[in-house]
Short mmCIF file of C-alpha atoms in Angstrom, two decimals:
data_model
loop_
_atom_site.label_atom_id
_atom_site.label_comp_id
_atom_site.label_asym_id
_atom_site.label_seq_id
_atom_site.Cartn_x
_atom_site.Cartn_y
_atom_site.Cartn_z
CA MET A 1 -180.59 -146.27 -96.05
CA ILE A 2 -182.30 -143.76 -93.93
CA ALA A 3 -181.06 -142.08 -90.74
CA ILE A 4 -183.54 -140.38 -88.26
CA LEU A 5 -182.35 -137.98 -85.42
CA GLN A 6 -184.26 -137.66 -82.18
CA PRO A 7 -183.09 -136.45 -78.61
CA LEU A 8 -184.85 -139.67 -77.00
CA VAL A 9 -187.41 -142.22 -77.42
CA PRO A 10 -190.26 -142.32 -74.71
CA HIS A 11 -192.87 -144.93 -74.62
CA TYR A 12 -195.47 -142.98 -76.38
CA ARG A 13 -193.33 -142.96 -79.57
CA GLU A 14 -192.02 -146.50 -79.63
CA HIS A 15 -194.56 -148.03 -81.73
CA PHE A 16 -194.15 -145.30 -84.53
CA PHE A 17 -190.40 -146.12 -84.80
CA ASN A 18 -190.86 -149.74 -84.66
CA ARG A 19 -193.74 -150.15 -87.06
CA LEU A 20 -192.05 -147.63 -89.49
CA ASN A 21 -188.93 -149.47 -89.36
CA GLU A 22 -190.82 -152.70 -90.65
CA GLN A 23 -191.73 -150.80 -93.65
CA ALA A 24 -188.66 -148.51 -94.33
CA PRO A 25 -185.63 -149.65 -92.44
CA PHE A 26 -183.56 -146.97 -90.75
CA ASP A 27 -181.14 -146.09 -88.10
CA LEU A 28 -182.34 -144.21 -85.22
CA TYR A 29 -179.86 -141.90 -83.40
CA CYS A 30 -180.67 -140.21 -80.15
CA TYR A 31 -178.25 -137.25 -78.62
CA ASP A 32 -179.67 -137.16 -75.24
CA GLN A 33 -178.31 -139.32 -72.48
CA ALA A 34 -180.44 -142.17 -70.95
CA ASP A 35 -181.01 -140.40 -67.76
CA ALA A 36 -182.92 -137.69 -69.64
CA ILE A 37 -185.87 -139.99 -69.73
CA LYS A 38 -186.10 -139.96 -66.02
CA GLN A 39 -185.26 -136.34 -65.53
CA GLN A 40 -188.38 -135.58 -67.71
CA ASN A 41 -190.64 -138.14 -65.99
CA LEU A 42 -190.92 -140.19 -69.01
CA SER A 43 -190.93 -143.96 -69.46
CA ALA A 44 -188.37 -145.19 -71.92
CA GLY A 45 -189.57 -146.88 -75.18
CA ASN A 46 -188.38 -150.25 -76.22
CA THR A 47 -186.75 -149.22 -79.51
CA THR A 48 -183.18 -149.78 -80.75
CA VAL A 49 -181.21 -146.65 -80.87
CA LYS A 50 -177.71 -145.49 -81.58
CA GLN A 51 -176.18 -143.00 -79.32
CA LEU A 52 -174.88 -139.69 -81.11
CA PRO A 53 -172.31 -137.62 -79.34
CA ALA A 54 -173.78 -134.08 -78.71
CA TRP A 55 -172.82 -130.87 -76.81
CA SER A 56 -175.60 -128.39 -75.61
CA VAL A 57 -175.63 -124.77 -74.32
CA GLY A 58 -178.95 -123.38 -73.51
CA PRO A 59 -181.22 -124.39 -76.38
CA PHE A 60 -178.40 -124.80 -78.78
CA VAL A 61 -177.23 -128.29 -79.78
CA LEU A 62 -174.16 -129.44 -81.54
CA TYR A 63 -174.32 -133.13 -82.46
CA ASN A 64 -171.58 -134.92 -84.53
CA PRO A 65 -172.71 -134.92 -88.17
CA LEU A 66 -169.96 -137.04 -89.22
CA ARG A 67 -172.08 -140.21 -88.33
CA PHE A 68 -174.40 -139.28 -91.26
CA PHE A 69 -171.60 -138.74 -93.74
CA SER A 70 -169.77 -142.15 -92.86
CA LYS A 71 -172.71 -144.42 -93.86
CA ASP A 72 -174.40 -144.37 -97.15
CA TYR A 73 -177.50 -142.66 -96.00
CA LYS A 74 -179.72 -141.46 -98.87
CA VAL A 75 -182.27 -139.78 -96.57
CA LEU A 76 -181.89 -137.97 -93.31
CA VAL A 77 -184.94 -137.09 -91.13
CA LEU A 78 -183.52 -134.29 -88.89
CA MET A 79 -185.32 -131.94 -86.32
CA LEU A 80 -186.94 -128.78 -87.54
CA ASN A 81 -185.32 -126.95 -84.74
CA PHE A 82 -183.18 -123.71 -85.59
CA ALA A 83 -181.06 -124.12 -82.54
CA HIS A 84 -179.52 -127.36 -83.84
CA LEU A 85 -176.47 -125.91 -85.24
CA SER A 86 -175.34 -129.28 -87.02
CA THR A 87 -178.63 -129.28 -88.81
CA TRP A 88 -177.84 -125.97 -90.46
CA MET A 89 -174.42 -127.33 -91.37
CA ILE A 90 -175.98 -130.31 -93.08
CA LEU A 91 -178.50 -128.32 -94.75
CA LEU A 92 -176.03 -125.76 -96.29
CA LEU A 93 -173.80 -128.81 -97.50
CA LYS A 94 -176.77 -130.75 -98.87
CA PRO A 95 -175.93 -129.95 -102.43
CA LEU A 96 -172.27 -131.58 -102.00
CA LEU A 97 -173.39 -134.52 -99.82
CA LYS A 98 -176.25 -135.59 -102.28
CA GLN A 99 -178.34 -136.56 -99.33
CA LYS A 100 -182.17 -135.66 -99.03
CA VAL A 101 -183.13 -134.00 -95.78
CA ILE A 102 -186.58 -134.10 -94.21
CA LEU A 103 -187.25 -131.80 -91.22
CA TRP A 104 -189.65 -132.91 -88.53
CA GLY A 105 -191.13 -130.56 -86.08
CA HIS A 106 -194.05 -128.64 -84.64
CA GLY A 107 -193.34 -125.84 -87.10
CA ILE A 108 -194.10 -123.31 -84.49
CA SER A 109 -193.15 -122.36 -80.91
CA VAL A 110 -195.72 -123.27 -78.13
CA LYS A 111 -194.51 -120.52 -76.30
CA ARG A 112 -194.74 -117.90 -79.29
CA TYR A 113 -197.65 -119.62 -80.87
CA VAL A 114 -200.03 -116.40 -80.88
CA GLN A 115 -197.26 -114.27 -82.54
CA GLU A 116 -195.80 -116.88 -84.86
CA GLU A 117 -199.48 -118.04 -86.17
CA GLN A 118 -199.65 -114.46 -87.82
CA ARG A 119 -195.83 -114.15 -88.66
CA PRO A 120 -193.98 -117.62 -88.98
CA SER A 121 -190.44 -117.85 -87.85
CA ARG A 122 -187.93 -116.58 -90.42
CA LEU A 123 -185.31 -119.08 -89.11
CA LEU A 124 -187.66 -121.92 -89.47
CA LYS A 125 -188.66 -120.66 -92.90
CA TRP A 126 -184.88 -120.52 -93.93
CA MET A 127 -184.55 -124.30 -92.76
CA ILE A 128 -187.59 -125.41 -94.62
CA GLN A 129 -186.50 -123.79 -97.86
CA LEU A 130 -183.11 -125.61 -97.63
CA ALA A 131 -184.77 -129.05 -96.93
CA ASP A 132 -186.46 -131.48 -99.46
CA ALA A 133 -189.59 -131.98 -97.41
CA THR A 134 -191.13 -131.27 -94.01
CA TRP A 135 -193.03 -133.47 -91.55
CA PHE A 136 -195.46 -131.46 -89.34
CA TYR A 137 -197.16 -132.90 -86.30
CA THR A 138 -200.69 -131.67 -87.34
CA PRO A 139 -202.57 -130.36 -90.25
CA LYS A 140 -203.09 -126.98 -88.86
CA GLU A 141 -199.53 -126.06 -88.68
CA MET A 142 -198.88 -127.46 -92.17
CA ALA A 143 -201.56 -125.45 -93.49
CA LEU A 144 -200.10 -122.10 -91.91
CA TRP A 145 -196.68 -122.78 -93.57
CA GLN A 146 -198.31 -123.80 -96.89
CA GLN A 147 -199.97 -120.47 -96.84
CA GLU A 148 -196.56 -118.85 -96.13
CA MET A 149 -194.85 -121.02 -98.96
CA PRO A 150 -197.19 -122.16 -101.53
CA GLY A 151 -195.84 -125.44 -103.20
CA LEU A 152 -194.15 -126.54 -100.02
CA LYS A 153 -193.62 -130.18 -100.19
CA ALA A 154 -194.87 -131.31 -96.87
CA VAL A 155 -197.05 -134.02 -94.82
CA ALA A 156 -198.93 -133.73 -91.59
CA LEU A 157 -198.20 -137.03 -89.68
CA ASN A 158 -201.30 -136.56 -87.30
CA ASN A 159 -199.17 -136.90 -84.11
CA THR A 160 -200.63 -139.86 -81.93
CA ILE A 161 -199.48 -142.22 -79.14
CA SER A 162 -198.45 -145.82 -79.08
CA GLU A 163 -201.12 -148.35 -78.31
CA VAL A 164 -203.92 -145.83 -79.35
CA GLU A 165 -205.77 -148.60 -81.25
CA LYS A 166 -205.55 -150.98 -78.37
CA ILE A 167 -206.92 -148.33 -75.80
CA MET A 168 -209.88 -147.93 -78.18
CA GLN A 169 -210.52 -151.67 -78.72
CA ARG A 170 -210.76 -152.15 -74.89
CA GLU A 171 -214.15 -153.02 -73.47
CA VAL A 172 -215.89 -150.34 -71.56
CA PRO A 173 -215.50 -151.08 -67.90
CA ASP A 174 -218.02 -151.21 -65.14
CA LYS A 175 -217.89 -147.68 -63.74
CA ALA A 176 -220.02 -148.44 -60.75
CA ALA A 177 -217.70 -151.38 -59.52
CA LEU A 178 -214.53 -149.44 -60.22
CA ARG A 179 -215.92 -146.53 -58.13
CA GLU A 180 -216.37 -149.02 -55.42
CA LYS A 181 -212.89 -150.29 -55.92
CA TYR A 182 -211.25 -146.97 -55.76
CA ASN A 183 -213.58 -145.57 -53.15
CA ILE A 184 -214.42 -142.55 -55.33
CA ARG A 185 -217.82 -141.14 -54.40
CA SER A 186 -218.42 -137.78 -56.13
CA LYS A 187 -221.12 -137.61 -58.81
CA ARG A 188 -218.93 -136.42 -61.62
CA ILE A 189 -215.35 -137.27 -62.07
CA LEU A 190 -212.73 -135.14 -64.14
CA ILE A 191 -209.34 -136.86 -64.93
CA TYR A 192 -206.06 -135.09 -65.37
CA CYS A 193 -203.21 -137.33 -67.06
CA ALA A 194 -200.07 -135.39 -67.74
CA ARG A 195 -196.57 -134.70 -66.24
CA PHE A 196 -196.09 -131.67 -63.90
CA ASN A 197 -192.94 -130.61 -65.65
CA GLU A 198 -194.13 -127.40 -67.25
CA THR A 199 -195.67 -124.25 -65.73
CA GLY A 200 -197.56 -123.73 -68.93
CA ARG A 201 -199.98 -126.62 -67.88
CA ARG A 202 -201.45 -123.85 -65.46
CA ILE A 203 -201.95 -126.27 -62.57
CA ASP A 204 -203.01 -123.05 -60.74
CA LEU A 205 -206.28 -123.30 -62.82
CA LEU A 206 -206.63 -126.87 -62.02
CA GLU A 207 -206.48 -126.02 -58.27
CA LYS A 208 -208.71 -123.30 -58.68
CA LEU A 209 -211.33 -125.50 -60.05
CA MET A 210 -210.84 -127.87 -57.25
CA GLN A 211 -211.53 -124.99 -54.83
CA GLU A 212 -214.55 -123.78 -56.45
CA THR A 213 -216.35 -127.13 -56.78
CA ASP A 214 -218.52 -129.04 -54.23
CA PRO A 215 -216.53 -132.35 -53.21
CA GLU A 216 -220.03 -134.25 -53.27
CA GLN A 217 -220.69 -133.08 -57.00
CA TYR A 218 -217.10 -133.20 -58.47
CA GLY A 219 -214.05 -135.58 -57.91
CA PHE A 220 -210.54 -135.29 -59.66
CA ILE A 221 -208.38 -138.30 -60.46
CA ILE A 222 -204.87 -137.10 -61.00
CA ILE A 223 -202.29 -139.15 -62.89
CA GLY A 224 -198.68 -137.79 -63.16
CA ALA A 225 -195.55 -136.73 -61.45
CA GLY A 226 -192.97 -133.86 -61.89
CA LYS A 227 -191.23 -131.06 -60.09
CA TYR A 228 -194.25 -128.55 -60.38
CA LYS A 229 -196.61 -130.97 -58.96
CA PRO A 230 -198.44 -129.52 -55.84
CA ASP A 231 -199.65 -131.25 -52.72
CA PHE A 232 -203.21 -132.29 -53.28
CA SER A 233 -203.72 -134.01 -50.02
CA SER A 234 -205.84 -131.33 -48.69
CA TYR A 235 -208.55 -131.74 -51.13
CA PRO A 236 -210.98 -134.31 -50.06
CA HIS A 237 -212.30 -134.99 -53.61
CA VAL A 238 -208.96 -135.53 -55.26
CA HIS A 239 -207.49 -138.93 -55.87
CA ASP A 240 -203.85 -138.74 -56.60
CA PHE A 241 -202.30 -141.65 -58.28
CA GLY A 242 -198.88 -140.46 -59.14
CA ALA A 243 -197.14 -141.59 -62.32
CA VAL A 244 -198.96 -144.54 -63.74
CA TYR A 245 -197.78 -146.55 -66.69
CA ASP A 246 -199.73 -149.93 -65.98
CA PRO A 247 -202.26 -150.02 -68.91
CA THR A 248 -204.66 -151.91 -66.75
CA ILE A 249 -204.84 -149.24 -64.01
CA LYS A 250 -204.95 -146.50 -66.57
CA HIS A 251 -207.97 -148.03 -68.20
CA GLU A 252 -209.66 -148.42 -65.04
CA LEU A 253 -209.01 -144.87 -63.92
CA PHE A 254 -210.13 -143.35 -67.31
CA GLY A 255 -213.22 -145.74 -66.98
CA ILE A 256 -214.24 -144.08 -63.88
CA ALA A 257 -213.81 -140.52 -65.44
CA ASP A 258 -216.60 -138.69 -67.14
CA LEU A 259 -214.35 -135.80 -68.54
CA TYR A 260 -210.83 -135.11 -69.39
CA PHE A 261 -209.53 -131.70 -67.69
CA GLN A 262 -206.31 -130.09 -68.45
CA PRO A 263 -206.09 -126.39 -68.36
CA GLY A 264 -203.22 -125.56 -70.64
CA TRP A 265 -200.21 -127.22 -72.43
CA VAL A 266 -202.58 -129.75 -73.93
CA GLY A 267 -200.60 -132.15 -76.18
CA LEU A 268 -200.60 -135.84 -76.78
CA SER A 269 -202.78 -136.19 -73.57
CA ALA A 270 -205.53 -135.07 -75.60
CA VAL A 271 -205.17 -138.06 -77.91
CA GLU A 272 -204.92 -140.50 -75.14
CA ALA A 273 -208.15 -139.01 -73.32
CA MET A 274 -210.23 -139.20 -76.73
CA ALA A 275 -209.03 -142.76 -77.32
CA TYR A 276 -210.69 -143.61 -74.03
CA GLY A 277 -213.84 -141.76 -75.12
CA LYS A 278 -213.47 -138.91 -72.85
CA PRO A 279 -214.17 -135.24 -73.93
CA VAL A 280 -211.09 -132.97 -73.55
CA CYS A 281 -211.91 -129.87 -71.38
CA THR A 282 -209.51 -126.93 -71.43
CA PHE A 283 -208.93 -123.22 -71.81
CA LYS A 284 -208.75 -121.15 -75.16
CA ARG A 285 -205.22 -120.70 -76.29
CA SER A 286 -203.90 -117.23 -75.43
CA GLU A 287 -200.66 -115.44 -74.37
CA GLU A 288 -201.61 -116.46 -70.82
CA VAL A 289 -202.60 -120.03 -71.57
CA LEU A 290 -200.31 -121.85 -73.75
CA GLN A 291 -201.22 -124.82 -75.83
CA CYS A 292 -199.33 -127.49 -77.67
CA VAL A 293 -200.09 -128.11 -81.40
CA GLU A 294 -202.44 -131.07 -80.62
CA TYR A 295 -204.82 -128.69 -79.26
CA SER A 296 -206.14 -128.17 -82.88
CA TYR A 297 -207.58 -131.71 -82.29
CA ILE A 298 -210.18 -130.48 -79.92
CA ARG A 299 -213.22 -129.19 -81.55
CA ASP A 300 -215.30 -127.18 -79.05
CA GLY A 301 -218.78 -128.75 -78.58
CA TYR A 302 -217.98 -131.70 -80.76
CA ASN A 303 -215.22 -133.73 -79.08
CA GLY A 304 -214.38 -131.53 -76.27
CA LEU A 305 -214.94 -128.02 -74.49
CA ILE A 306 -212.85 -124.99 -74.62
CA PHE A 307 -213.39 -122.34 -71.95
CA ASP A 308 -212.78 -118.55 -72.28
CA SER A 309 -212.54 -118.16 -68.34
CA MET A 310 -213.00 -120.03 -65.05
CA GLU A 311 -216.50 -118.59 -64.54
CA GLU A 312 -217.60 -119.97 -67.90
CA CYS A 313 -215.83 -123.51 -67.21
CA LEU A 314 -217.80 -123.62 -63.87
CA TYR A 315 -221.07 -122.64 -65.58
CA VAL A 316 -220.85 -125.05 -68.47
CA LEU A 317 -219.87 -128.07 -66.21
CA ASP A 318 -222.80 -127.19 -64.01
CA GLN A 319 -225.16 -127.27 -66.94
CA LEU A 320 -223.67 -130.29 -68.81
CA SER A 321 -225.87 -133.27 -68.90
CA ASP A 322 -224.92 -137.00 -68.90
CA GLU A 323 -226.44 -137.30 -72.32
CA GLU A 324 -223.97 -134.34 -73.63
CA ILE A 325 -221.04 -135.96 -72.05
CA ASN A 326 -221.81 -139.36 -73.83
CA ARG A 327 -222.25 -137.47 -77.16
CA LEU A 328 -219.02 -135.52 -76.91
CA GLY A 329 -217.17 -138.97 -75.78
CA GLN A 330 -218.54 -140.72 -78.72
CA HIS A 331 -217.24 -138.02 -81.10
CA ALA A 332 -213.94 -138.13 -79.39
CA LYS A 333 -213.41 -141.55 -79.95
CA GLN A 334 -214.70 -141.47 -83.59
CA PHE A 335 -212.15 -138.60 -84.20
CA VAL A 336 -209.36 -140.71 -83.00
CA GLY A 337 -210.40 -143.63 -85.06
CA GLU A 338 -210.79 -141.48 -88.19
CA ASN A 339 -207.56 -139.31 -87.81
CA LEU A 340 -205.30 -140.40 -85.14
CA THR A 341 -204.55 -144.04 -85.44
CA MET A 342 -200.87 -145.18 -85.26
CA THR A 343 -201.43 -146.89 -88.56
CA ALA A 344 -202.22 -143.64 -90.21
CA MET A 345 -199.06 -141.78 -88.72
CA VAL A 346 -196.88 -144.49 -89.92
CA ASP A 347 -198.35 -144.77 -93.41
CA ASN A 348 -197.93 -140.78 -93.70
CA ALA A 349 -194.37 -141.04 -92.89
CA PHE A 350 -193.69 -144.11 -95.06
CA HIS A 351 -195.32 -142.42 -98.25
CA SER A 352 -193.17 -139.39 -97.75
CA LEU A 353 -190.02 -141.36 -97.29
CA ASP A 354 -191.02 -143.42 -100.22
CA SER A 355 -191.43 -140.37 -102.26
CA MET A 356 -187.77 -139.42 -101.65
CA ASN A 357 -186.71 -142.34 -103.82
CA LYS A 358 -188.71 -141.25 -106.83
#
């Protein structure tokens, strides 16, 4: 018996849990209430979950650990989050409970990435030392911790999204016909597809690019909603579609686009863009420009472009040929096929769980 703990299950995670459950049956517990999905501008995944009572104050979460003791669970997959007070309790009692614990998380703070890349969190280190194994989102963060803790039992799941294989298998749409359908006239189109729920996405840089570009040369497709979303109606070359979950519409909008552009806080949106064959354009991670762990999937000049400044961004975009965009896009799709399929993510998790029984 296996139990997995998560705050909630959004649509982009449902296929991971559903497919993993087919290979290694488990109970999935969520501690956030149902309305948290809407508050975070997410769409709920179609996955069976058990509600777990929990209390939170600021970043600290105290959930009811007794649920994990009352059943014959052999393995618990908990979150690698030092603010989860109940997880500390379980880890400290683990020798008495005779349960194996896997911790699953980024392994690093997005907001403190530059500092923790040089000096990993001591609290996370203590948690990892108490656990039996660790699941990291990407290979980069796993490598950082293996350097810090030689011999660490860990796996990088290669975090990806539901339907990623289906996106890759879709036929390339008729770009000219779609431009006509959506009345999009600019020569080159950049698409942004992410929630406006985090200031770290640096929407100010997105607007700066809109202001600095010629509407005849550059157009922008915007997909997403959220409390920090600005009013784009004053820009004639911006086409705002709000939150879009219909896969057909998304396929068409990405089909029109030439490049994916998100200034900061790039996460799973990079996977989606590359699956559509779109090079990912963003800014270099720094203390001013925060990036999620999936930023490491972007390889400058291979499957995307990473800029040091707005001046460099404008210069490179103006010099970029259609042939170069096609080359980057082909590599983007190839990278997803080789590294970021849902099959690979599920297999990585399954083999780790299977090893717990040996």
